[in-house]
mmCIF file of C-alpha atoms in Angstrom:
data_model
loop_
_atom_site.group_PDB
_atom_site.id
_atom_site.type_symbol
_atom_site.label_atom_id
_atom_site.label_comp_id
_atom_site.label_asym_id
_atom_site.label_seq_id
_atom_site.Cartn_x
_atom_site.Cartn_y
_atom_site.Cartn_z
ATOM 1 C CA UNK A 162 -20.322 127.663 234.432
ATOM 2 C CA UNK A 163 -18.983 129.635 232.178
ATOM 3 C CA UNK A 164 -18.784 127.479 229.799
ATOM 4 C CA UNK A 165 -22.609 125.956 230.347
ATOM 5 C CA UNK A 166 -23.632 129.790 229.673
ATOM 6 C CA UNK A 167 -21.367 130.254 226.590
ATOM 7 C CA UNK A 168 -23.331 127.030 225.378
ATOM 8 C CA UNK A 169 -27.007 128.953 225.900
ATOM 9 C CA UNK A 170 -26.332 131.274 223.797
ATOM 10 C CA UNK A 171 -24.859 129.523 221.077
ATOM 11 C CA UNK A 172 -28.022 127.262 220.936
ATOM 12 C CA UNK A 173 -30.080 130.764 221.105
ATOM 13 C CA UNK A 174 -27.835 132.286 218.559
ATOM 14 C CA UNK A 175 -28.188 129.396 215.644
ATOM 15 C CA UNK A 176 -31.587 129.001 216.581
ATOM 16 C CA UNK A 177 -32.692 132.337 215.456
ATOM 17 C CA UNK A 178 -30.296 132.575 212.591
ATOM 18 C CA UNK A 179 -31.986 129.019 211.613
ATOM 19 C CA UNK A 180 -35.421 131.140 211.527
ATOM 20 C CA UNK A 181 -33.559 134.490 210.378
ATOM 21 C CA UNK A 182 -32.223 132.258 206.808
ATOM 22 C CA UNK A 183 -35.658 129.841 206.973
ATOM 23 C CA UNK A 184 -38.077 132.741 206.219
ATOM 24 C CA UNK A 185 -35.156 134.299 203.471
ATOM 25 C CA UNK A 186 -35.265 131.662 201.185
ATOM 26 C CA UNK A 187 -37.755 130.513 198.558
ATOM 27 C CA UNK A 188 -38.782 133.989 197.485
ATOM 28 C CA UNK A 189 -38.579 134.934 194.086
ATOM 29 C CA UNK A 190 -40.974 137.400 192.045
ATOM 30 C CA UNK A 191 -44.438 137.915 192.205
ATOM 31 C CA UNK A 192 -46.134 136.652 188.990
ATOM 32 C CA UNK A 193 -48.123 139.310 187.424
ATOM 33 C CA UNK A 194 -51.549 137.971 186.541
ATOM 34 C CA UNK A 195 -53.013 138.143 182.176
ATOM 35 C CA UNK A 196 -56.154 139.474 182.010
ATOM 36 C CA UNK A 197 -59.735 137.338 181.881
ATOM 37 C CA UNK A 198 -61.505 138.030 179.036
ATOM 38 C CA UNK A 199 -65.447 138.251 179.742
ATOM 39 C CA UNK A 200 -68.232 137.959 177.885
ATOM 40 C CA UNK A 201 -70.001 140.902 176.173
ATOM 41 C CA UNK A 202 -73.583 140.294 176.905
ATOM 42 C CA UNK A 203 -73.440 138.412 180.271
ATOM 43 C CA UNK A 204 -70.445 140.098 181.623
ATOM 44 C CA UNK A 205 -68.992 136.520 183.282
ATOM 45 C CA UNK A 206 -65.023 134.821 181.842
ATOM 46 C CA UNK A 207 -65.447 132.954 179.233
ATOM 47 C CA UNK A 208 -64.496 130.060 178.857
ATOM 48 C CA UNK A 209 -61.248 129.860 176.408
ATOM 49 C CA UNK A 210 -61.522 127.992 173.430
ATOM 50 C CA UNK A 211 -59.929 127.282 170.129
ATOM 51 C CA UNK A 212 -58.843 130.440 169.186
ATOM 52 C CA UNK A 213 -59.148 132.952 171.522
ATOM 53 C CA UNK A 214 -59.395 136.294 171.453
ATOM 54 C CA UNK A 215 -56.662 139.128 173.728
ATOM 55 C CA UNK A 216 -58.475 140.894 175.736
ATOM 56 C CA UNK A 217 -57.719 144.470 175.748
ATOM 57 C CA UNK A 218 -54.845 145.980 178.294
ATOM 58 C CA UNK A 219 -54.858 148.025 181.108
ATOM 59 C CA UNK A 220 -54.548 151.957 179.949
ATOM 60 C CA UNK A 221 -51.444 152.972 181.734
ATOM 61 C CA UNK A 222 -51.871 157.031 182.393
ATOM 62 C CA UNK A 223 -49.077 159.448 181.120
ATOM 63 C CA UNK A 224 -46.950 161.918 182.306
ATOM 64 C CA UNK A 225 -46.794 165.022 181.503
ATOM 65 C CA UNK A 226 -43.778 167.218 181.403
ATOM 66 C CA UNK A 227 -42.764 170.247 183.250
ATOM 67 C CA UNK A 228 -43.395 171.994 179.365
ATOM 68 C CA UNK A 229 -46.906 170.418 179.117
ATOM 69 C CA UNK A 230 -47.950 170.483 182.360
ATOM 70 C CA UNK A 231 -46.981 174.521 181.920
ATOM 71 C CA UNK A 232 -48.364 174.880 178.332
ATOM 72 C CA UNK A 233 -51.298 173.863 179.615
ATOM 73 C CA UNK A 234 -51.931 176.498 182.060
ATOM 74 C CA UNK A 235 -51.232 179.309 179.899
ATOM 75 C CA UNK A 236 -53.857 178.420 177.365
#
């Protein structure tokens, strides 16, 4: 009886470990997508030509330092 219980528990533990290991493998970093160029007239996405122009990069806001915030308050 003890062997049967022990065997059942081992099988359950092995199954759970397999599931966990299966889910954790193969996850890499997410790839960033490049911005697509749009047509100036129609606003639709433009097909790539022989030498496409790069679209404008997304603007990243600058973080103000404490000194800059204080200086702005005193103005």
